[in-house]
PDB file of C-alpha atoms in Angstrom:
ATOM      1  CA  MET A  93       0.000   0.000   0.000  1.00 52.00           C
ATOM      2  CA  LEU A  94       1.131   3.489  -0.837  1.00 62.00           C
ATOM      3  CA  GLN A  95       2.325   5.482   2.178  1.00 63.00           C
ATOM      4  CA  ILE A  96       3.330   9.146   2.050  1.00 66.00           C
ATOM      5  CA  ASP A  97       6.270  10.001   4.316  1.00 61.00           C
ATOM      6  CA  GLN A  98       5.176  13.216   6.046  1.00 65.00           C
ATOM      7  CA  GLN A  99       8.806  14.155   6.704  1.00 73.00           C
ATOM      8  CA  ARG A 100       9.854  13.854   3.023  1.00 88.00           C
ATOM      9  CA  ILE A 101       8.063  16.310   0.763  1.00 92.00           C
ATOM     10  CA  GLY A 102      10.464  15.654  -2.118  1.00 94.00           C
ATOM     11  CA  LYS A 103       9.997  11.893  -1.885  1.00 91.00           C
ATOM     12  CA  SER A 104       6.237  12.421  -1.980  1.00 90.00           C
ATOM     13  CA  ALA A 105       6.534  14.591  -5.098  1.00 92.00           C
ATOM     14  CA  LEU A 106       8.653  11.926  -6.812  1.00 92.00           C
ATOM     15  CA  MET A 107       6.278   9.130  -5.808  1.00 89.00           C
ATOM     16  CA  LEU A 108       3.411  10.996  -7.465  1.00 88.00           C
ATOM     17  CA  LEU A 109       5.303  10.696 -10.746  1.00 88.00           C
ATOM     18  CA  LEU A 110       6.746   7.224 -10.405  1.00 87.00           C
ATOM     19  CA  ILE A 111       3.768   5.324  -8.961  1.00 82.00           C
ATOM     20  CA  GLU A 112       0.881   5.514 -11.383  1.00 75.00           C
ATOM     21  CA  GLY A 113      -2.755   5.297 -10.324  1.00 73.00           C
ATOM     22  CA  GLU A 114      -4.173   5.164  -6.797  1.00 72.00           C
ATOM     23  CA  GLU A 115      -5.459   8.732  -7.131  1.00 74.00           C
ATOM     24  CA  GLU A 116      -8.050   8.192  -4.409  1.00 80.00           C
ATOM     25  CA  GLU A 117      -5.362   7.030  -1.959  1.00 80.00           C
ATOM     26  CA  TRP A 118      -3.118  10.009  -2.856  1.00 80.00           C
ATOM     27  CA  ASN A 119      -5.994  12.415  -2.207  1.00 81.00           C
ATOM     28  CA  ARG A 120      -6.840  10.819   1.133  1.00 86.00           C
ATOM     29  CA  GLN A 121      -3.275  10.899   2.465  1.00 85.00           C
ATOM     30  CA  PHE A 122      -2.478  14.399   1.233  1.00 85.00           C
ATOM     31  CA  ASN A 123      -5.745  15.668   2.749  1.00 86.00           C
ATOM     32  CA  GLU A 124      -4.876  14.047   6.102  1.00 88.00           C
ATOM     33  CA  LEU A 125      -1.532  15.891   6.085  1.00 88.00           C
ATOM     34  CA  ASN A 126      -3.146  19.157   4.948  1.00 89.00           C
ATOM     35  CA  TRP A 127      -0.792  19.162   1.949  1.00 92.00           C
ATOM     36  CA  GLN A 128      -1.683  20.298  -1.558  1.00 95.00           C
ATOM     37  CA  TYR A 129      -0.496  18.834  -4.847  1.00 94.00           C
ATOM     38  CA  CYS A 130      -0.983  18.855  -8.585  1.00 95.00           C
ATOM     39  CA  THR A 131       0.418  16.912 -11.521  1.00 94.00           C
ATOM     40  CA  GLY A 132       0.736  17.556 -15.225  1.00 95.00           C
ATOM     41  CA  LYS A 133       2.715  17.058 -18.419  1.00 95.00           C
ATOM     42  CA  VAL A 134       4.886  19.355 -20.509  1.00 91.00           C
ATOM     43  CA  GLY A 135       7.031  18.856 -23.563  1.00 81.00           C
ATOM     44  CA  SER A 136       9.168  21.571 -25.088  1.00 79.00           C
ATOM     45  CA  MET A 137      12.477  22.772 -26.448  1.00 75.00           C
ATOM     46  CA  ASP A 138      11.946  25.991 -24.462  1.00 77.00           C
ATOM     47  CA  THR A 139      12.786  26.200 -20.743  1.00 79.00           C
ATOM     48  CA  GLN A 140      10.413  29.163 -20.337  1.00 88.00           C
ATOM     49  CA  LYS A 141       7.483  27.011 -21.476  1.00 90.00           C
ATOM     50  CA  ILE A 142       8.320  24.377 -18.889  1.00 90.00           C
ATOM     51  CA  VAL A 143       8.436  27.004 -16.123  1.00 92.00           C
ATOM     52  CA  SER A 144       5.178  28.633 -17.222  1.00 95.00           C
ATOM     53  CA  SER A 145       3.341  25.294 -17.533  1.00 96.00           C
ATOM     54  CA  ILE A 146       4.278  24.274 -14.001  1.00 97.00           C
ATOM     55  CA  GLU A 147       3.493  27.738 -12.593  1.00 98.00           C
ATOM     56  CA  THR A 148       0.098  27.761 -14.327  1.00 97.00           C
ATOM     57  CA  ALA A 149      -0.814  24.325 -12.950  1.00 98.00           C
ATOM     58  CA  ALA A 150       0.241  25.351  -9.423  1.00 98.00           C
ATOM     59  CA  LYS A 151      -1.796  28.577  -9.624  1.00 98.00           C
ATOM     60  CA  ARG A 152      -4.902  26.854 -11.013  1.00 97.00           C
ATOM     61  CA  SER A 153      -4.694  24.185  -8.305  1.00 96.00           C
ATOM     62  CA  GLY A 154      -4.453  26.798  -5.544  1.00 97.00           C
ATOM     63  CA  ILE A 155      -1.019  25.593  -4.457  1.00 97.00           C
ATOM     64  CA  VAL A 156       0.392  29.098  -4.855  1.00 97.00           C
ATOM     65  CA  ASP A 157      -1.201  32.534  -4.824  1.00 96.00           C
ATOM     66  CA  GLU A 158       0.107  34.518  -7.786  1.00 95.00           C
ATOM     67  CA  LYS A 159      -0.413  37.747  -5.815  1.00 96.00           C
ATOM     68  CA  LEU A 160       2.087  36.653  -3.158  1.00 96.00           C
ATOM     69  CA  TYR A 161       5.698  37.201  -4.134  1.00 96.00           C
ATOM     70  CA  ARG A 162       6.978  34.618  -1.643  1.00 96.00           C
ATOM     71  CA  ASP A 163       4.760  31.905  -3.157  1.00 97.00           C
ATOM     72  CA  MET A 164       5.831  32.595  -6.733  1.00 97.00           C
ATOM     73  CA  HIS A 165       9.478  33.102  -5.779  1.00 97.00           C
ATOM     74  CA  ALA A 166       9.676  29.807  -3.871  1.00 97.00           C
ATOM     75  CA  LEU A 167       7.933  27.930  -6.678  1.00 98.00           C
ATOM     76  CA  TYR A 168      10.232  29.444  -9.311  1.00 96.00           C
ATOM     77  CA  HIS A 169      13.365  28.374  -7.448  1.00 97.00           C
ATOM     78  CA  ALA A 170      12.033  24.841  -6.903  1.00 98.00           C
ATOM     79  CA  ILE A 171      11.213  24.586 -10.631  1.00 96.00           C
ATOM     80  CA  MET A 172      14.652  25.821 -11.687  1.00 93.00           C
ATOM     81  CA  GLU A 173      16.380  23.414  -9.300  1.00 95.00           C
ATOM     82  CA  ALA A 174      14.370  20.521 -10.777  1.00 95.00           C
ATOM     83  CA  ILE A 175      15.144  21.645 -14.350  1.00 92.00           C
ATOM     84  CA  THR A 176      18.833  21.844 -13.477  1.00 90.00           C
ATOM     85  CA  GLY A 177      18.667  18.183 -12.438  1.00 91.00           C
ATOM     86  CA  VAL A 178      16.832  17.161 -15.610  1.00 88.00           C
ATOM     87  CA  THR A 179      19.327  18.982 -17.845  1.00 84.00           C
ATOM     88  CA  ARG A 180      22.446  18.051 -15.819  1.00 77.00           C
ATOM     89  CA  GLY A 181      23.212  21.693 -15.104  1.00 67.00           C
ATOM     90  CA  GLN A 182      22.878  23.009 -18.661  1.00 71.00           C
ATOM     91  CA  THR A 183      19.390  24.518 -18.632  1.00 62.00           C
ATOM     92  CA  GLN A 184      19.399  25.389 -22.325  1.00 59.00           C
ATOM     93  CA  LEU A 185      17.260  23.123 -24.464  1.00 58.00           C
ATOM     94  CA  GLY A 186      16.367  24.293 -27.961  1.00 53.00           C
ATOM     95  CA  GLU A 187      19.467  26.461 -28.241  1.00 60.00           C
ATOM     96  CA  ILE A 188      21.592  23.305 -28.143  1.00 53.00           C
ATOM     97  CA  LEU A 189      19.089  21.082 -29.978  1.00 58.00           C
ATOM     98  CA  ARG A 190      17.563  19.257 -27.009  1.00 71.00           C
ATOM     99  CA  THR A 191      13.948  18.646 -26.172  1.00 77.00           C
ATOM    100  CA  VAL A 192      12.147  17.218 -23.146  1.00 81.00           C
ATOM    101  CA  GLY A 193       8.926  15.342 -22.547  1.00 85.00           C
ATOM    102  CA  LEU A 194       8.155  15.507 -18.835  1.00 92.00           C
ATOM    103  CA  ARG A 195       5.565  14.676 -16.243  1.00 94.00           C
ATOM    104  CA  PHE A 196       5.623  16.983 -13.237  1.00 97.00           C
ATOM    105  CA  SER A 197       4.261  17.200  -9.725  1.00 95.00           C
ATOM    106  CA  VAL A 198       4.131  20.094  -7.300  1.00 97.00           C
ATOM    107  CA  VAL A 199       3.617  19.439  -3.573  1.00 96.00           C
ATOM    108  CA  ARG A 200       3.174  22.075  -0.862  1.00 97.00           C
ATOM    109  CA  GLY A 201       3.220  21.095   2.784  1.00 95.00           C
ATOM    110  CA  THR A 202       4.828  21.136   6.206  1.00 92.00           C
ATOM    111  CA  PRO A 203       7.489  18.402   6.292  1.00 91.00           C
ATOM    112  CA  TYR A 204       8.962  19.297   9.696  1.00 89.00           C
ATOM    113  CA  LYS A 205       7.612  18.320  13.102  1.00 87.00           C
ATOM    114  CA  ASN A 206       8.212  21.861  14.372  1.00 90.00           C
ATOM    115  CA  PRO A 207       5.416  24.025  12.895  1.00 86.00           C
ATOM    116  CA  ASP A 208       7.685  27.088  13.081  1.00 91.00           C
ATOM    117  CA  GLU A 209       9.617  25.634  10.110  1.00 91.00           C
ATOM    118  CA  GLY A 210       6.628  26.594   7.955  1.00 93.00           C
ATOM    119  CA  GLU A 211       5.587  25.434   4.535  1.00 95.00           C
ATOM    120  CA  TRP A 212       7.789  24.086   1.762  1.00 96.00           C
ATOM    121  CA  VAL A 213       7.247  23.383  -1.925  1.00 98.00           C
ATOM    122  CA  ALA A 214       8.686  20.498  -3.947  1.00 98.00           C
ATOM    123  CA  VAL A 215       8.718  20.183  -7.733  1.00 98.00           C
ATOM    124  CA  ALA A 216       9.527  16.815  -9.310  1.00 97.00           C
ATOM    125  CA  LEU A 217      10.136  16.167 -13.010  1.00 96.00           C
ATOM    126  CA  TYR A 218      10.426  12.810 -14.769  1.00 95.00           C
ATOM    127  CA  GLY A 219      10.529  11.972 -18.445  1.00 92.00           C
ATOM    128  CA  THR A 220      12.849  12.036 -21.421  1.00 87.00           C
ATOM    129  CA  ILE A 221      15.487  14.386 -22.793  1.00 84.00           C
ATOM    130  CA  GLY A 222      17.428  14.235 -26.020  1.00 80.00           C
ATOM    131  CA  ALA A 223      17.782  15.314 -29.605  1.00 71.00           C
ATOM    132  CA  PRO A 224      14.515  16.447 -31.223  1.00 70.00           C
ATOM    133  CA  ILE A 225      14.320  13.138 -33.107  1.00 71.00           C
ATOM    134  CA  LYS A 226      11.976  10.403 -31.870  1.00 76.00           C
ATOM    135  CA  GLY A 227      13.938   7.517 -30.417  1.00 77.00           C
ATOM    136  CA  LEU A 228      17.058   9.547 -29.637  1.00 74.00           C
ATOM    137  CA  GLU A 229      16.166  10.438 -26.045  1.00 79.00           C
ATOM    138  CA  HIS A 230      16.824   8.934 -22.623  1.00 85.00           C
ATOM    139  CA  GLU A 231      15.180   9.074 -19.211  1.00 85.00           C
ATOM    140  CA  THR A 232      15.816  11.957 -16.859  1.00 89.00           C
ATOM    141  CA  ILE A 233      14.641  13.108 -13.441  1.00 94.00           C
ATOM    142  CA  GLY A 234      14.902  16.270 -11.349  1.00 95.00           C
ATOM    143  CA  LEU A 235      13.779  17.482  -7.941  1.00 97.00           C
ATOM    144  CA  GLY A 236      13.647  20.974  -6.470  1.00 97.00           C
ATOM    145  CA  ILE A 237      12.619  21.943  -2.934  1.00 97.00           C
ATOM    146  CA  ASN A 238      12.297  25.433  -1.473  1.00 97.00           C
ATOM    147  CA  HIS A 239      10.829  26.999   1.668  1.00 96.00           C
ATOM    148  CA  MET A 240       7.774  29.213   1.349  1.00 93.00           C
TER     149      MET A 240
END
């Protein structure tokens, strides 16, 4: 049975991507923890499109409030950290003839026992990266975590 580790927000974000199905169980456990999450897909040769797709999903899901700088700033840094992992530190894509096809998850919650530690956001990415020719890509994964 699927079990979310309430002390590991990044692990939970990755599990959302790597364990398919069980949506009802995900909802129940995240609700019990008072955590929020969303998932989606993005494919592009443009890093800006990846960032905007994830930001849009997080805003529409109510995970972040676009009027709060701290929410958007924390989300942006978590996204960029995850992209850096996916691209092995070279965040350019189309400029150097690379493309990605990714699934993403965004999780917001309180992973520390001490409530004074506040909320954190995790962004996980999993999919493929490679030349823009079908069949010439390989798997990739990235994770970014930032405090709210």
